[in-house]
mmCIF file of C-alpha atoms in Angstrom:
data_model
loop_
_atom_site.group_PDB
_atom_site.id
_atom_site.type_symbol
_atom_site.label_atom_id
_atom_site.label_comp_id
_atom_site.label_asym_id
_atom_site.label_seq_id
_atom_site.Cartn_x
_atom_site.Cartn_y
_atom_site.Cartn_z
ATOM 1 C CA MET A 1 32.066 183.695 259.072
ATOM 2 C CA LYS A 2 33.288 181.006 256.627
ATOM 3 C CA PHE A 3 35.959 178.523 257.790
ATOM 4 C CA HIS A 4 38.078 177.126 254.916
ATOM 5 C CA MET A 5 40.189 173.931 254.649
ATOM 6 C CA ILE A 6 41.931 173.874 251.250
ATOM 7 C CA ALA A 7 41.926 170.332 249.351
ATOM 8 C CA GLY A 8 45.563 169.492 248.748
ATOM 9 C CA GLY A 9 46.767 172.154 251.202
ATOM 10 C CA PRO A 10 49.263 172.155 253.835
ATOM 11 C CA LYS A 11 48.706 169.635 256.746
ATOM 12 C CA PRO A 12 47.589 171.492 259.899
ATOM 13 C CA VAL A 13 50.057 171.054 262.791
ATOM 14 C CA ALA A 14 47.317 171.928 265.298
ATOM 15 C CA PRO A 15 43.481 172.225 265.390
ATOM 16 C CA PHE A 16 42.782 175.182 263.023
ATOM 17 C CA SER A 17 41.248 176.133 259.651
ATOM 18 C CA HIS A 18 43.583 177.140 256.725
ATOM 19 C CA ALA A 19 41.708 180.409 256.657
ATOM 20 C CA VAL A 20 38.596 182.161 258.184
ATOM 21 C CA GLU A 21 36.613 184.709 256.139
ATOM 22 C CA SER A 22 34.423 187.423 257.388
ATOM 23 C CA ASP A 23 33.102 190.679 255.694
ATOM 24 C CA GLY A 24 35.655 190.371 252.826
ATOM 25 C CA PHE A 25 38.629 189.859 255.075
ATOM 26 C CA VAL A 26 40.469 186.563 254.964
ATOM 27 C CA LEU A 27 42.767 185.648 257.856
ATOM 28 C CA ILE A 28 45.161 182.945 256.788
ATOM 29 C CA THR A 29 46.818 180.773 259.487
ATOM 30 C CA GLY A 30 50.385 180.843 259.821
ATOM 31 C CA GLN A 31 52.078 178.403 257.517
ATOM 32 C CA MET A 32 55.262 176.228 258.126
ATOM 33 C CA PRO A 33 57.956 175.542 255.687
ATOM 34 C CA ASP A 34 57.032 171.850 254.875
ATOM 35 C CA THR A 35 54.909 170.398 252.007
ATOM 36 C CA PRO A 36 51.554 168.734 251.964
ATOM 37 C CA GLU A 37 53.376 165.646 250.659
ATOM 38 C CA ALA A 38 55.894 165.624 253.546
ATOM 39 C CA PRO A 39 54.626 167.065 256.693
ATOM 40 C CA GLY A 40 57.202 167.922 259.262
ATOM 41 C CA VAL A 41 60.123 167.648 256.707
ATOM 42 C CA LEU A 42 61.681 171.091 256.237
ATOM 43 C CA PRO A 43 64.223 172.307 253.713
ATOM 44 C CA GLY A 44 67.706 173.689 255.175
ATOM 45 C CA GLY A 45 68.191 177.360 255.601
ATOM 46 C CA ILE A 46 66.038 180.517 255.820
ATOM 47 C CA VAL A 47 65.938 181.166 251.987
ATOM 48 C CA ALA A 48 64.462 177.724 251.266
ATOM 49 C CA GLN A 49 62.265 177.856 254.225
ATOM 50 C CA THR A 50 60.974 181.209 253.360
ATOM 51 C CA HIS A 51 60.071 180.007 249.755
ATOM 52 C CA ALA A 52 58.433 176.884 251.215
ATOM 53 C CA VAL A 53 56.227 179.000 253.560
ATOM 54 C CA MET A 54 55.294 181.439 250.632
ATOM 55 C CA ALA A 55 54.299 178.304 248.483
ATOM 56 C CA ASN A 56 52.036 177.102 251.193
ATOM 57 C CA LEU A 57 50.521 180.506 251.671
ATOM 58 C CA LYS A 58 50.039 180.657 247.792
ATOM 59 C CA LYS A 59 48.131 177.291 247.963
ATOM 60 C CA VAL A 60 45.831 178.640 250.455
ATOM 61 C CA LEU A 61 45.312 181.912 248.848
ATOM 62 C CA ASN A 62 44.745 180.244 245.272
ATOM 63 C CA GLY A 63 42.409 177.780 246.941
ATOM 64 C CA LEU A 64 40.267 180.768 247.848
ATOM 65 C CA GLY A 65 40.499 182.486 244.483
ATOM 66 C CA LEU A 66 43.007 184.884 245.769
ATOM 67 C CA ASP A 67 46.726 185.747 245.362
ATOM 68 C CA PHE A 68 49.477 187.806 246.885
ATOM 69 C CA GLU A 69 48.071 190.906 245.385
ATOM 70 C CA HIS A 70 45.117 190.692 247.800
ATOM 71 C CA VAL A 71 47.378 190.547 250.948
ATOM 72 C CA ALA A 72 46.957 193.547 253.258
ATOM 73 C CA MET A 73 49.015 192.468 256.227
ATOM 74 C CA ALA A 74 51.764 189.840 256.927
ATOM 75 C CA ARG A 75 53.111 188.687 260.210
ATOM 76 C CA ILE A 76 56.481 187.047 260.237
ATOM 77 C CA TYR A 77 58.074 184.931 263.024
ATOM 78 C CA LEU A 78 61.740 184.216 262.934
ATOM 79 C CA THR A 79 63.477 181.981 265.461
ATOM 80 C CA ARG A 80 66.978 183.349 264.345
ATOM 81 C CA PHE A 81 66.019 187.067 263.934
ATOM 82 C CA LYS A 82 69.451 188.584 263.764
ATOM 83 C CA GLU A 83 70.969 185.888 261.585
ATOM 84 C CA ASP A 84 68.068 185.372 259.125
ATOM 85 C CA TYR A 85 66.358 188.845 258.844
ATOM 86 C CA LEU A 86 68.166 190.205 255.791
ATOM 87 C CA ALA A 87 67.997 187.011 253.648
ATOM 88 C CA MET A 88 64.230 186.524 254.653
ATOM 89 C CA ASN A 89 63.610 190.119 253.539
ATOM 90 C CA GLU A 90 65.044 189.557 250.196
ATOM 91 C CA THR A 91 63.184 186.332 249.554
ATOM 92 C CA TYR A 92 59.875 187.564 250.953
ATOM 93 C CA ARG A 93 60.054 190.812 248.853
ATOM 94 C CA SER A 94 60.256 188.814 245.695
ATOM 95 C CA TYR A 95 56.597 187.631 245.989
ATOM 96 C CA PHE A 96 54.981 191.145 245.870
ATOM 97 C CA ALA A 97 55.116 193.984 243.436
ATOM 98 C CA PRO A 98 57.419 196.701 244.611
ATOM 99 C CA ASP A 99 54.453 199.220 244.841
ATOM 100 C CA ARG A 100 52.184 196.677 246.657
ATOM 101 C CA LEU A 101 53.957 195.633 249.772
ATOM 102 C CA PRO A 102 51.669 194.522 252.515
ATOM 103 C CA ALA A 103 51.759 196.147 255.944
ATOM 104 C CA ARG A 104 53.897 193.890 258.007
ATOM 105 C CA THR A 105 55.089 192.871 261.478
ATOM 106 C CA CYS A 106 58.308 190.743 261.961
ATOM 107 C CA VAL A 107 59.358 189.480 265.353
ATOM 108 C CA GLY A 108 61.770 187.024 266.792
ATOM 109 C CA VAL A 109 60.394 183.957 268.708
ATOM 110 C CA THR A 110 61.889 181.350 270.832
ATOM 111 C CA GLY A 111 60.428 178.402 268.896
ATOM 112 C CA LEU A 112 58.145 177.178 266.196
ATOM 113 C CA ALA A 113 56.447 173.861 265.382
ATOM 114 C CA TYR A 114 58.721 171.411 263.739
ATOM 115 C CA ASP A 115 61.781 173.560 264.859
ATOM 116 C CA ALA A 116 61.106 175.761 261.751
ATOM 117 C CA LEU A 117 63.265 178.977 261.254
ATOM 118 C CA ILE A 118 60.020 180.873 260.047
ATOM 119 C CA GLU A 119 56.234 181.005 260.066
ATOM 120 C CA ILE A 120 54.190 183.667 258.264
ATOM 121 C CA ASP A 121 50.481 184.315 258.597
ATOM 122 C CA LEU A 122 48.577 186.721 256.255
ATOM 123 C CA ILE A 123 45.455 188.934 256.277
ATOM 124 C CA ALA A 124 43.974 189.394 252.742
ATOM 125 C CA ARG A 125 40.989 191.294 251.491
ATOM 126 C CA ARG A 126 38.611 189.937 248.884
ATOM 127 C CA PRO A 127 37.958 192.335 246.064
ATOM 128 C CA SER A 128 34.549 193.914 246.265
ATOM 129 C CA SER A 129 32.374 192.814 243.310
#
């Protein structure tokens, strides 16, 4: 296994690697809606927080030479499931080609770090060479 920390990537809120790679699969740690420049400072609302999470995931993916087209699975955690599900879906969908939507799980949770509204983790697959 390879353990990756991406230079300039999101600041971890706990002891973890940005990603762990094994046998072509890349497991990307759940990302928060803050920025590397302002850890713990979150934008307001689910749309802005979803964009921020996706930007952090993109930084990690790009740091590994991957992009959203390599994502096989996403897990989404929402603290206000009923209120935010539709707006989150619309925002999230914009990051993927219509015919390349990853498998996905989305659940409501009681709390996230920094009192975030959303966290997303990914499983990607490195293309075979």
